Amino acid sequence: MMTAFDVKQTHGILRRPEHRIDSTSDTLGWGSLYASRQREQPYEDSFAAVDDHLIILHLDGPVEVERHIGFGKLKRRVPPGGQFILPGGTDFRVRLAQPLTSVHIYVRDAILRDVAAEVFRGDPAHAEIQPCLGELDPVIEDLARAASHLLADRDPESVLMADYLAHALALRLLSRNLGHARIEEASKGVLTRGQRRQVCDYVQAHLAHPIGLADLAVVAGLSQTSFARLFKRSLGVAPYRYVLLARLDHAKRLLSGSNTSIAAIAQTCGFTHQEHLTRLFHREIGTTPAAYRRGTAF
């Protein structure tokens, strides 16, 4: 289990006093990914390298950005959806000329190395990503927006989805430098019937407790990278969504087949409190737990 990723481990852009931070993952216990959404004001500053990899998604604009890496200088007018990608281990200087609403994502270098080892068959020396400024990558944009939505939900059980997003972002960052054939080759395969049964049984037995990507990967006897990829190919949904739907299905059974209080059902099914269950139940099923119980009373 990775230690929690907090703002003190980032470059320092997010700690500048002129920026207004809207939401961050600081209190959510994420270890593989750090995310923050904010309103940045114009600034210019230099930042020392950190180990992890930075993605900045521009949510509005266009804005003028100037970036210095070593002796190289690049100046771009970045449109909405444009991205700033900086590999870990890189000192840089940046100037932002206009206010900007942005999402900052940091992907742990350890995650990138694990993914690279999978893609390159055990040769993580090729785990290199290239910096970019202003490019549009719809896959990275969708993943970064998903992380931003996760922040807005303030879901205390979001660690599993954050782990999944970290691995997906790492694979996409690497795939920008690889041929499609290499990525497609690495993506082949499915879980065996035994692995599927073991993982599904584990989920059902642990619905009342937090379930992480690492937990499920251990049950399947796979790395987290391989497990996340093969699980979705095998079951058609990402691991975090499978766990959520399993929790909701269990809640539905308890609501329609018992007089257990909704608060107790929330705890039994792994939701942090009754409001957490109610919010996700309404979002996924279209009604509240109380209304569902009235309509399916035993």
Coordinates of N, CA and C in Angstrom, one line a residue, residues 36-266:
S36 N -6.0 18.0 -8.0 CA -6.4 19.2 -7.4 C -7.1 20.0 -8.6
R37 N -8.2 20.7 -8.2 CA -8.8 21.6 -9.2 C -8.7 23.0 -8.6
Q38 N -8.4 24.0 -9.4 CA -8.2 25.4 -8.8 C -8.4 26.4 -9.9
R39 N -8.4 27.7 -9.4 CA -8.4 28.9 -10.3 C -7.0 29.5 -10.0
E40 N -6.2 29.4 -11.1 CA -4.8 30.0 -11.0 C -4.8 31.4 -11.5
Q41 N -4.0 32.2 -10.8 CA -3.8 33.6 -11.2 C -2.5 33.7 -12.0
P42 N -2.3 34.7 -12.8 CA -1.0 34.9 -13.5 C 0.2 34.9 -12.5
Y43 N 1.3 34.2 -12.9 CA 2.5 34.1 -12.1 C 3.6 33.7 -13.0
E44 N 4.8 33.8 -12.4 CA 6.0 33.3 -13.0 C 6.9 32.8 -11.9
D45 N 7.5 31.6 -12.0 CA 8.3 31.0 -11.0 C 9.1 29.8 -11.5
S46 N 10.1 29.4 -10.7 CA 10.9 28.3 -11.0 C 10.6 27.2 -10.0
F47 N 10.7 25.9 -10.4 CA 10.3 24.8 -9.5 C 11.4 23.7 -9.6
A48 N 11.8 23.2 -8.4 CA 12.7 22.1 -8.4 C 11.9 20.8 -8.8
A49 N 12.7 19.8 -9.3 CA 12.1 18.6 -9.7 C 11.5 17.8 -8.5
V50 N 10.4 17.0 -8.8 CA 9.9 16.0 -7.9 C 9.9 14.7 -8.7
D51 N 9.8 13.6 -8.0 CA 9.9 12.3 -8.6 C 8.7 11.9 -9.6
D52 N 7.6 12.5 -9.2 CA 6.4 12.0 -9.9 C 6.0 12.9 -11.1
H53 N 5.1 12.5 -11.9 CA 4.8 13.0 -13.2 C 3.6 13.9 -13.2
L54 N 3.7 15.1 -13.7 CA 2.6 16.1 -13.6 C 1.9 16.2 -15.0
I55 N 0.6 16.3 -14.8 CA -0.3 16.6 -16.0 C -1.2 17.8 -15.5
I56 N -1.2 18.8 -16.3 CA -2.1 20.0 -16.0 C -3.1 20.0 -17.2
L57 N -4.4 19.9 -16.9 CA -5.4 20.1 -17.9 C -6.0 21.5 -17.8
H58 N -6.1 22.2 -18.9 CA -6.7 23.5 -18.9 C -8.2 23.4 -19.2
L59 N -9.0 23.9 -18.3 CA -10.4 23.8 -18.4 C -11.0 25.0 -19.1
D60 N -10.3 26.1 -19.2 CA -10.8 27.3 -19.9 C -9.6 27.9 -20.7
G61 N -9.8 29.1 -21.2 CA -8.7 29.7 -22.0 C -9.3 30.2 -23.3
P62 N -8.4 30.4 -24.3 CA -7.0 30.1 -24.3 C -6.2 31.1 -23.4
V63 N -5.0 30.6 -22.9 CA -4.1 31.4 -22.1 C -2.7 31.2 -22.6
E64 N -1.9 32.2 -22.4 CA -0.5 32.1 -22.9 C 0.4 31.5 -21.8
V65 N 1.1 30.5 -22.1 CA 2.0 29.8 -21.2 C 3.4 29.7 -21.8
E66 N 4.4 30.1 -21.0 CA 5.8 29.9 -21.4 C 6.5 29.0 -20.4
R67 N 7.2 28.0 -21.0 CA 7.8 27.0 -20.2 C 9.3 26.9 -20.5
H68 N 10.1 26.8 -19.5 CA 11.6 26.6 -19.7 C 12.0 25.3 -19.0
I69 N 12.7 24.5 -19.8 CA 13.3 23.2 -19.3 C 14.7 23.2 -19.7
G70 N 15.7 23.3 -18.8 CA 17.1 23.4 -19.2 C 17.3 24.7 -19.9
F71 N 17.9 24.5 -21.1 CA 18.1 25.7 -22.0 C 17.0 25.9 -23.0
G72 N 16.0 25.0 -23.0 CA 14.9 25.1 -23.9 C 13.8 25.9 -23.4
K73 N 13.2 26.7 -24.4 CA 12.1 27.6 -24.0 C 11.0 27.3 -25.1
L74 N 9.7 27.2 -24.6 CA 8.6 27.0 -25.4 C 7.5 27.9 -25.0
K75 N 6.8 28.6 -25.9 CA 5.8 29.5 -25.6 C 4.6 29.1 -26.5
R76 N 3.4 29.0 -25.8 CA 2.2 28.5 -26.5 C 1.0 29.3 -26.0
R77 N 0.0 29.4 -26.9 CA -1.3 29.8 -26.5 C -2.2 28.6 -26.4
V78 N -2.5 28.2 -25.1 CA -3.1 26.9 -24.9 C -4.6 27.0 -24.8
P79 N -5.3 26.2 -25.6 CA -6.8 26.3 -25.6 C -7.4 25.5 -24.5
P80 N -8.7 25.6 -24.3 CA -9.4 24.7 -23.4 C -9.1 23.2 -23.8
G81 N -8.9 22.3 -22.8 CA -8.5 21.0 -23.1 C -7.1 20.7 -23.4
G82 N -6.3 21.8 -23.6 CA -4.9 21.6 -23.8 C -4.2 21.2 -22.5
Q83 N -3.0 20.5 -22.7 CA -2.3 19.9 -21.5 C -0.9 20.3 -21.4
F84 N -0.4 20.4 -20.2 CA 1.0 20.6 -19.8 C 1.4 19.3 -19.2
I85 N 2.4 18.6 -19.8 CA 2.9 17.4 -19.2 C 4.3 17.5 -18.9
L86 N 4.7 17.2 -17.7 CA 6.1 17.3 -17.2 C 6.5 16.0 -16.6
P87 N 7.6 15.4 -17.2 CA 8.1 14.1 -16.5 C 8.7 14.4 -15.2
G88 N 8.6 13.4 -14.3 CA 9.3 13.5 -13.0 C 10.8 13.7 -13.2
G89 N 11.4 14.3 -12.2 CA 12.8 14.5 -12.2 C 13.3 15.7 -13.1
T90 N 12.3 16.6 -13.4 CA 12.6 17.7 -14.3 C 12.4 19.0 -13.5
D91 N 13.5 19.8 -13.5 CA 13.4 21.2 -13.0 C 12.8 22.0 -14.1
F92 N 12.0 23.1 -13.8 CA 11.4 23.9 -14.8 C 11.0 25.3 -14.3
R93 N 10.8 26.1 -15.3 CA 10.3 27.5 -15.0 C 9.1 27.7 -15.9
V94 N 8.1 28.4 -15.3 CA 6.8 28.6 -16.1 C 6.3 30.0 -15.8
R95 N 5.7 30.5 -16.9 CA 5.0 31.8 -16.7 C 3.6 31.6 -17.3
L96 N 2.6 31.9 -16.4 CA 1.2 31.9 -16.9 C 0.7 33.4 -17.0
A97 N 0.3 33.7 -18.2 CA 0.0 35.1 -18.5 C -1.4 35.6 -18.1
Q98 N -2.4 34.6 -18.1 CA -3.8 35.0 -17.8 C -4.3 34.0 -16.7
P99 N -5.4 34.4 -16.1 CA -6.1 33.5 -15.1 C -6.5 32.2 -15.8
L100 N -6.5 31.1 -15.1 CA -6.8 29.8 -15.7 C -7.4 28.9 -14.6
T101 N -8.5 28.2 -15.1 CA -9.1 27.1 -14.3 C -8.5 25.8 -14.8
S102 N -7.9 25.1 -13.8 CA -7.1 23.9 -14.2 C -7.3 22.7 -13.3
V103 N -7.0 21.5 -13.8 CA -6.9 20.3 -13.0 C -5.4 19.9 -13.0
H104 N -4.8 19.7 -11.8 CA -3.4 19.2 -11.7 C -3.5 17.7 -11.3
I105 N -2.8 16.9 -12.0 CA -2.8 15.5 -11.7 C -1.3 15.1 -11.5
Y106 N -0.9 14.4 -10.5 CA 0.4 13.8 -10.3 C 0.2 12.3 -10.3
V107 N 1.0 11.6 -11.2 CA 1.0 10.2 -11.2 C 2.3 9.7 -10.6
R108 N 2.2 8.8 -9.6 CA 3.4 8.3 -9.0 C 4.3 7.6 -10.0
D109 N 5.6 7.9 -9.8 CA 6.6 7.3 -10.7 C 6.6 5.8 -10.5
A110 N 6.4 5.3 -9.3 CA 6.3 3.8 -9.1 C 5.3 3.2 -10.0
I111 N 4.1 3.9 -10.2 CA 3.1 3.3 -11.0 C 3.5 3.3 -12.5
L112 N 4.1 4.4 -12.9 CA 4.6 4.4 -14.3 C 5.7 3.3 -14.5
R113 N 6.6 3.1 -13.6 CA 7.6 2.1 -13.7 C 6.9 0.7 -13.8
D114 N 5.9 0.4 -13.0 CA 5.2 -0.8 -13.0 C 4.6 -1.1 -14.4
V115 N 3.9 0.0 -14.9 CA 3.2 -0.2 -16.2 C 4.3 -0.4 -17.3
A116 N 5.4 0.4 -17.2 CA 6.4 0.2 -18.2 C 7.0 -1.2 -18.2
A117 N 7.2 -1.8 -17.0 CA 7.7 -3.1 -16.9 C 6.8 -4.1 -17.6
E118 N 5.4 -3.9 -17.5 CA 4.5 -4.7 -18.2 C 4.6 -4.6 -19.7
V119 N 4.6 -3.4 -20.1 CA 4.5 -3.1 -21.6 C 5.8 -3.5 -22.2
F120 N 7.0 -3.3 -21.6 CA 8.3 -3.6 -22.2 C 8.8 -5.0 -21.7
R121 N 7.9 -5.8 -21.2 CA 8.4 -7.2 -20.8 C 9.5 -7.1 -19.8
G122 N 9.4 -6.4 -18.7 CA 10.4 -6.4 -17.7 C 11.6 -5.4 -17.9
D123 N 11.5 -4.5 -18.9 CA 12.6 -3.6 -19.1 C 12.1 -2.2 -18.8
P124 N 12.0 -1.8 -17.5 CA 11.5 -0.5 -17.2 C 12.4 0.7 -17.6
A125 N 13.6 0.4 -18.1 CA 14.5 1.5 -18.5 C 13.9 2.3 -19.6
H126 N 12.9 1.8 -20.3 CA 12.2 2.5 -21.4 C 11.1 3.4 -20.9
A127 N 10.9 3.4 -19.6 CA 9.8 4.2 -19.0 C 10.0 5.7 -19.1
E128 N 10.0 6.2 -20.3 CA 10.3 7.6 -20.5 C 9.0 8.3 -21.1
I129 N 8.7 9.4 -20.6 CA 7.6 10.2 -21.2 C 8.2 11.6 -21.6
Q130 N 7.6 12.1 -22.6 CA 8.1 13.4 -23.2 C 7.2 14.6 -22.6
P131 N 7.9 15.7 -22.3 CA 7.1 16.9 -21.9 C 6.3 17.4 -23.1
C132 N 5.2 18.0 -22.8 CA 4.4 18.7 -23.8 C 3.8 19.9 -23.3
L133 N 3.4 20.8 -24.2 CA 2.7 22.1 -23.8 C 1.7 22.4 -24.9
G134 N 0.4 22.4 -24.5 CA -0.6 22.8 -25.4 C -1.2 21.7 -26.2
E135 N -0.7 20.5 -26.2 CA -1.3 19.4 -27.0 C -2.6 19.0 -26.5
L136 N -3.4 18.4 -27.4 CA -4.8 17.9 -27.0 C -4.7 16.4 -27.1
D137 N -5.0 15.8 -26.0 CA -5.1 14.3 -26.0 C -6.4 14.0 -25.3
P138 N -7.4 13.5 -26.1 CA -8.7 13.4 -25.5 C -8.8 12.3 -24.4
V139 N -7.9 11.3 -24.5 CA -7.9 10.2 -23.5 C -7.4 10.8 -22.2
I140 N -6.3 11.5 -22.2 CA -5.8 12.1 -21.0 C -6.8 13.1 -20.4
E141 N -7.5 13.9 -21.3 CA -8.5 14.8 -20.9 C -9.6 14.1 -20.1
D142 N -10.1 13.0 -20.7 CA -11.2 12.3 -20.1 C -10.8 11.8 -18.7
L143 N -9.6 11.2 -18.6 CA -9.1 10.6 -17.4 C -8.9 11.7 -16.3
A144 N -8.4 12.9 -16.7 CA -8.2 14.0 -15.8 C -9.5 14.6 -15.3
R145 N -10.5 14.6 -16.2 CA -11.8 15.1 -15.8 C -12.5 14.1 -14.9
A146 N -12.2 12.8 -15.1 CA -12.8 11.8 -14.2 C -12.2 12.0 -12.8
A147 N -10.9 12.3 -12.7 CA -10.3 12.6 -11.4 C -10.9 13.8 -10.7
S148 N -11.2 14.8 -11.6 CA -11.8 16.0 -11.0 C -13.2 15.8 -10.5
H149 N -14.0 15.0 -11.2 CA -15.3 14.6 -10.8 C -15.3 13.8 -9.5
L150 N -14.2 13.0 -9.3 CA -14.1 12.2 -8.1 C -13.8 13.1 -6.9
L151 N -13.1 14.2 -7.2 CA -12.8 15.2 -6.1 C -14.2 15.9 -5.7
A152 N -15.0 16.2 -6.7 CA -16.2 16.9 -6.4 C -17.2 16.0 -5.6
D153 N -17.1 14.7 -5.9 CA -18.0 13.7 -5.1 C -17.6 13.6 -3.6
R154 N -16.3 13.9 -3.4 CA -15.8 13.7 -2.0 C -16.1 12.4 -1.4
D155 N -15.9 11.3 -2.2 CA -16.3 10.0 -1.8 C -15.1 9.4 -1.1
P156 N -15.3 9.1 0.2 CA -14.2 8.5 1.0 C -13.7 7.2 0.5
E157 N -14.5 6.5 -0.3 CA -14.2 5.2 -0.8 C -13.6 5.3 -2.2
S158 N -13.0 6.4 -2.6 CA -12.6 6.6 -3.9 C -11.2 6.1 -4.3
V159 N -10.5 5.4 -3.3 CA -9.1 5.0 -3.5 C -9.0 4.0 -4.7
L160 N -10.0 3.1 -4.8 CA -10.0 2.1 -5.8 C -10.0 2.7 -7.2
M161 N -10.9 3.7 -7.4 CA -11.0 4.4 -8.7 C -9.7 5.3 -8.9
A162 N -9.2 5.9 -7.9 CA -7.9 6.7 -8.1 C -6.8 5.8 -8.5
D163 N -6.7 4.6 -8.0 CA -5.7 3.6 -8.4 C -5.9 3.3 -9.9
Y164 N -7.1 3.0 -10.2 CA -7.4 2.7 -11.6 C -7.0 3.8 -12.6
L165 N -7.4 5.0 -12.2 CA -7.0 6.2 -13.0 C -5.5 6.4 -13.1
A166 N -4.8 6.2 -12.1 CA -3.3 6.3 -12.1 C -2.7 5.3 -13.1
H167 N -3.2 4.1 -13.1 CA -2.6 3.1 -14.0 C -3.0 3.4 -15.5
A168 N -4.3 3.9 -15.7 CA -4.7 4.3 -17.0 C -3.9 5.5 -17.5
L169 N -3.7 6.5 -16.7 CA -2.9 7.6 -17.1 C -1.5 7.2 -17.4
A170 N -0.9 6.4 -16.6 CA 0.5 5.9 -16.8 C 0.6 5.2 -18.2
L171 N -0.3 4.4 -18.5 CA -0.3 3.7 -19.7 C -0.5 4.7 -20.9
R172 N -1.3 5.6 -20.8 CA -1.5 6.6 -21.8 C -0.3 7.5 -22.0
L173 N 0.4 7.9 -20.9 CA 1.6 8.7 -21.0 C 2.7 7.9 -21.8
L174 N 2.8 6.6 -21.5 CA 3.8 5.8 -22.2 C 3.4 5.6 -23.6
S175 N 2.1 5.4 -23.9 CA 1.7 5.0 -25.2 C 1.9 6.2 -26.2
R176 N 2.1 7.4 -25.7 CA 2.4 8.5 -26.6 C 3.7 8.4 -27.3
N177 N 4.6 7.5 -26.7 CA 5.9 7.3 -27.3 C 6.1 5.9 -27.9
L178 N 5.0 5.1 -27.9 CA 5.2 3.7 -28.3 C 4.3 3.5 -29.6
G179 N 4.7 2.5 -30.3 CA 3.8 2.1 -31.4 C 2.6 1.4 -30.9
H180 N 1.5 1.5 -31.7 CA 0.2 1.0 -31.3 C 0.3 -0.6 -31.1
A181 N 1.1 -1.2 -31.9 CA 1.2 -2.7 -31.9 C 1.8 -3.1 -30.5
R182 N 2.7 -2.4 -29.9 CA 3.3 -2.8 -28.7 C 2.2 -2.6 -27.6
I183 N 1.4 -1.6 -27.6 CA 0.4 -1.4 -26.6 C -0.7 -2.4 -26.8
E184 N -1.1 -2.7 -28.0 CA -2.1 -3.7 -28.2 C -1.7 -5.1 -27.8
E185 N -0.4 -5.4 -28.0 CA 0.1 -6.7 -27.6 C 0.0 -6.8 -26.1
A186 N 0.4 -5.7 -25.4 CA 0.4 -5.8 -23.9 C -1.0 -5.8 -23.4
S187 N -2.0 -5.5 -24.2 CA -3.4 -5.4 -23.7 C -4.1 -6.7 -23.9
K188 N -3.5 -7.7 -24.5 CA -4.2 -9.0 -24.8 C -4.4 -9.8 -23.5
G189 N -5.4 -10.7 -23.6 CA -5.6 -11.7 -22.5 C -6.8 -11.3 -21.6
V190 N -7.2 -12.3 -20.8 CA -8.3 -12.1 -19.9 C -8.0 -12.9 -18.6
L191 N -8.8 -12.6 -17.6 CA -8.7 -13.4 -16.4 C -9.2 -14.8 -16.6
T192 N -8.6 -15.8 -15.9 CA -9.1 -17.1 -16.0 C -10.4 -17.2 -15.3
R193 N -11.1 -18.3 -15.5 CA -12.4 -18.5 -14.8 C -12.1 -18.6 -13.3
G194 N -11.0 -19.2 -12.9 CA -10.7 -19.3 -11.5 C -10.4 -18.0 -10.9
Q195 N -9.6 -17.1 -11.6 CA -9.3 -15.8 -11.1 C -10.6 -14.9 -11.0
R196 N -11.5 -15.0 -11.9 CA -12.7 -14.3 -11.9 C -13.5 -14.7 -10.6
R197 N -13.6 -16.0 -10.4 CA -14.4 -16.5 -9.3 C -13.8 -16.0 -8.0
Q198 N -12.5 -16.1 -7.9 CA -11.8 -15.7 -6.6 C -12.0 -14.3 -6.3
V199 N -11.8 -13.4 -7.4 CA -12.0 -12.0 -7.2 C -13.4 -11.6 -6.8
C200 N -14.4 -12.2 -7.5 CA -15.8 -11.9 -7.2 C -16.2 -12.4 -5.8
D201 N -15.7 -13.6 -5.4 CA -16.0 -14.1 -4.1 C -15.3 -13.1 -3.0
Y202 N -14.1 -12.7 -3.3 CA -13.5 -11.8 -2.4 C -14.3 -10.5 -2.2
V203 N -14.8 -9.9 -3.3 CA -15.6 -8.7 -3.2 C -16.8 -8.9 -2.4
Q204 N -17.5 -10.0 -2.6 CA -18.7 -10.3 -1.9 C -18.5 -10.5 -0.4
A205 N -17.3 -11.1 -0.1 CA -17.0 -11.3 1.3 C -16.5 -10.1 2.1
H206 N -16.1 -9.0 1.3 CA -15.5 -7.9 2.0 C -16.2 -6.6 1.7
L207 N -17.5 -6.7 1.3 CA -18.3 -5.5 1.0 C -18.3 -4.5 2.1
A208 N -18.3 -4.9 3.3 CA -18.3 -4.0 4.5 C -17.0 -3.3 4.8
H209 N -16.0 -3.6 4.0 CA -14.7 -3.1 4.3 C -14.1 -2.4 3.0
P210 N -13.1 -1.5 3.2 CA -12.5 -0.8 2.0 C -11.8 -1.9 1.2
I211 N -12.0 -1.8 -0.1 CA -11.4 -2.7 -1.1 C -10.5 -1.9 -2.0
G212 N -9.2 -2.2 -2.1 CA -8.3 -1.5 -3.0 C -7.9 -2.3 -4.2
L213 N -7.4 -1.6 -5.2 CA -6.9 -2.3 -6.4 C -5.8 -3.4 -6.0
A214 N -4.9 -3.0 -5.1 CA -3.9 -3.9 -4.7 C -4.5 -5.2 -4.0
D215 N -5.6 -5.1 -3.3 CA -6.2 -6.2 -2.6 C -6.7 -7.2 -3.7
L216 N -7.4 -6.7 -4.7 CA -7.9 -7.5 -5.8 C -6.8 -8.2 -6.6
A217 N -5.8 -7.4 -6.9 CA -4.7 -7.9 -7.7 C -4.0 -9.1 -6.9
V218 N -3.8 -9.0 -5.6 CA -3.2 -10.1 -4.9 C -4.1 -11.3 -4.9
V219 N -5.4 -11.2 -4.8 CA -6.3 -12.3 -4.9 C -6.2 -13.0 -6.3
A220 N -6.0 -12.2 -7.3 CA -5.9 -12.8 -8.7 C -4.5 -13.3 -9.0
G221 N -3.5 -12.9 -8.1 CA -2.1 -13.3 -8.3 C -1.5 -12.6 -9.5
L222 N -1.8 -11.3 -9.6 CA -1.3 -10.5 -10.7 C -0.8 -9.2 -10.2
S223 N 0.0 -8.4 -11.0 CA 0.4 -7.1 -10.7 C -0.9 -6.2 -10.8
Q224 N -0.9 -5.0 -10.2 CA -2.0 -4.1 -10.3 C -2.2 -3.7 -11.7
T225 N -1.2 -3.5 -12.5 CA -1.3 -3.1 -13.9 C -2.0 -4.2 -14.7
S226 N -1.5 -5.4 -14.6 CA -2.1 -6.5 -15.3 C -3.6 -6.7 -14.9
F227 N -3.8 -6.7 -13.6 CA -5.1 -7.0 -13.1 C -6.1 -5.9 -13.6
A228 N -5.8 -4.6 -13.5 CA -6.7 -3.6 -13.9 C -7.1 -3.8 -15.4
R229 N -6.1 -4.1 -16.2 CA -6.4 -4.3 -17.6 C -7.2 -5.5 -17.9
L230 N -6.8 -6.6 -17.3 CA -7.5 -7.9 -17.6 C -8.9 -8.0 -17.0
F231 N -9.1 -7.3 -15.9 CA -10.4 -7.3 -15.3 C -11.4 -6.7 -16.2
K232 N -11.1 -5.5 -16.7 CA -12.0 -4.8 -17.6 C -12.3 -5.6 -18.8
R233 N -11.3 -6.2 -19.4 CA -11.5 -7.0 -20.6 C -12.4 -8.2 -20.3
S234 N -12.3 -8.7 -19.1 CA -13.0 -10.0 -18.7 C -14.4 -9.7 -18.3
L235 N -14.6 -8.6 -17.5 CA -16.0 -8.4 -17.0 C -16.7 -7.2 -17.6
G236 N -16.0 -6.5 -18.4 CA -16.6 -5.4 -19.1 C -16.8 -4.1 -18.4
V237 N -16.3 -4.1 -17.1 CA -16.3 -2.8 -16.3 C -15.0 -2.7 -15.6
A238 N -14.7 -1.5 -15.2 CA -13.5 -1.3 -14.4 C -13.7 -1.9 -13.0
P239 N -12.6 -2.2 -12.3 CA -12.8 -2.8 -10.9 C -13.5 -1.9 -10.0
Y240 N -13.3 -0.6 -10.0 CA -14.0 0.3 -9.0 C -15.5 0.3 -9.3
R241 N -15.9 0.2 -10.5 CA -17.3 0.2 -10.8 C -17.9 -1.2 -10.5
Y242 N -17.2 -2.2 -10.7 CA -17.7 -3.5 -10.3 C -18.0 -3.6 -8.8
V243 N -17.1 -3.1 -8.0 CA -17.2 -3.0 -6.5 C -18.4 -2.2 -6.1
L244 N -18.6 -1.0 -6.8 CA -19.7 -0.1 -6.5 C -21.0 -0.8 -6.7
L245 N -21.1 -1.4 -7.9 CA -22.4 -2.1 -8.3 C -22.7 -3.3 -7.4
A246 N -21.6 -4.0 -6.9 CA -21.8 -5.1 -6.0 C -22.3 -4.5 -4.6
R247 N -21.8 -3.4 -4.2 CA -22.3 -2.8 -2.9 C -23.8 -2.4 -3.1
L248 N -24.1 -1.8 -4.2 CA -25.5 -1.4 -4.4 C -26.5 -2.6 -4.5
D249 N -26.0 -3.6 -5.2 CA -26.9 -4.8 -5.3 C -27.2 -5.4 -4.0
H250 N -26.1 -5.5 -3.1 CA -26.3 -6.0 -1.8 C -27.3 -5.1 -1.0
A251 N -27.1 -3.8 -1.1 CA -28.0 -2.8 -0.5 C -29.5 -3.1 -0.9
K252 N -29.7 -3.3 -2.2 CA -31.0 -3.5 -2.7 C -31.6 -4.8 -2.1
R253 N -30.8 -5.8 -2.0 CA -31.3 -7.1 -1.4 C -31.8 -6.8 0.1
L254 N -30.9 -6.1 0.8 CA -31.2 -5.8 2.2 C -32.4 -4.9 2.4
L255 N -32.6 -3.9 1.5 CA -33.7 -3.0 1.5 C -35.0 -3.7 1.3
S256 N -35.0 -4.6 0.3 CA -36.3 -5.3 0.0 C -36.6 -6.5 0.8
G257 N -35.6 -7.1 1.5 CA -35.8 -8.3 2.2 C -35.5 -8.3 3.7
S258 N -35.4 -7.1 4.3 CA -35.2 -7.0 5.8 C -35.8 -5.7 6.3
N259 N -35.9 -5.6 7.6 CA -36.3 -4.3 8.2 C -35.1 -3.6 8.8
T260 N -33.9 -4.0 8.4 CA -32.6 -3.3 8.9 C -32.7 -1.8 8.5
S261 N -32.2 -1.0 9.4 CA -32.2 0.5 9.1 C -31.3 0.8 7.9
I262 N -31.6 1.9 7.3 CA -30.9 2.3 6.1 C -29.4 2.6 6.5
A263 N -29.3 3.2 7.7 CA -27.9 3.5 8.2 C -27.1 2.3 8.4
A264 N -27.7 1.2 9.0 CA -27.0 0.0 9.2 C -26.7 -0.7 7.9
I265 N -27.6 -0.6 6.9 CA -27.4 -1.2 5.6 C -26.2 -0.5 4.9
A266 N -26.1 0.8 5.0 CA -25.0 1.6 4.5 C -23.7 1.0 5.0

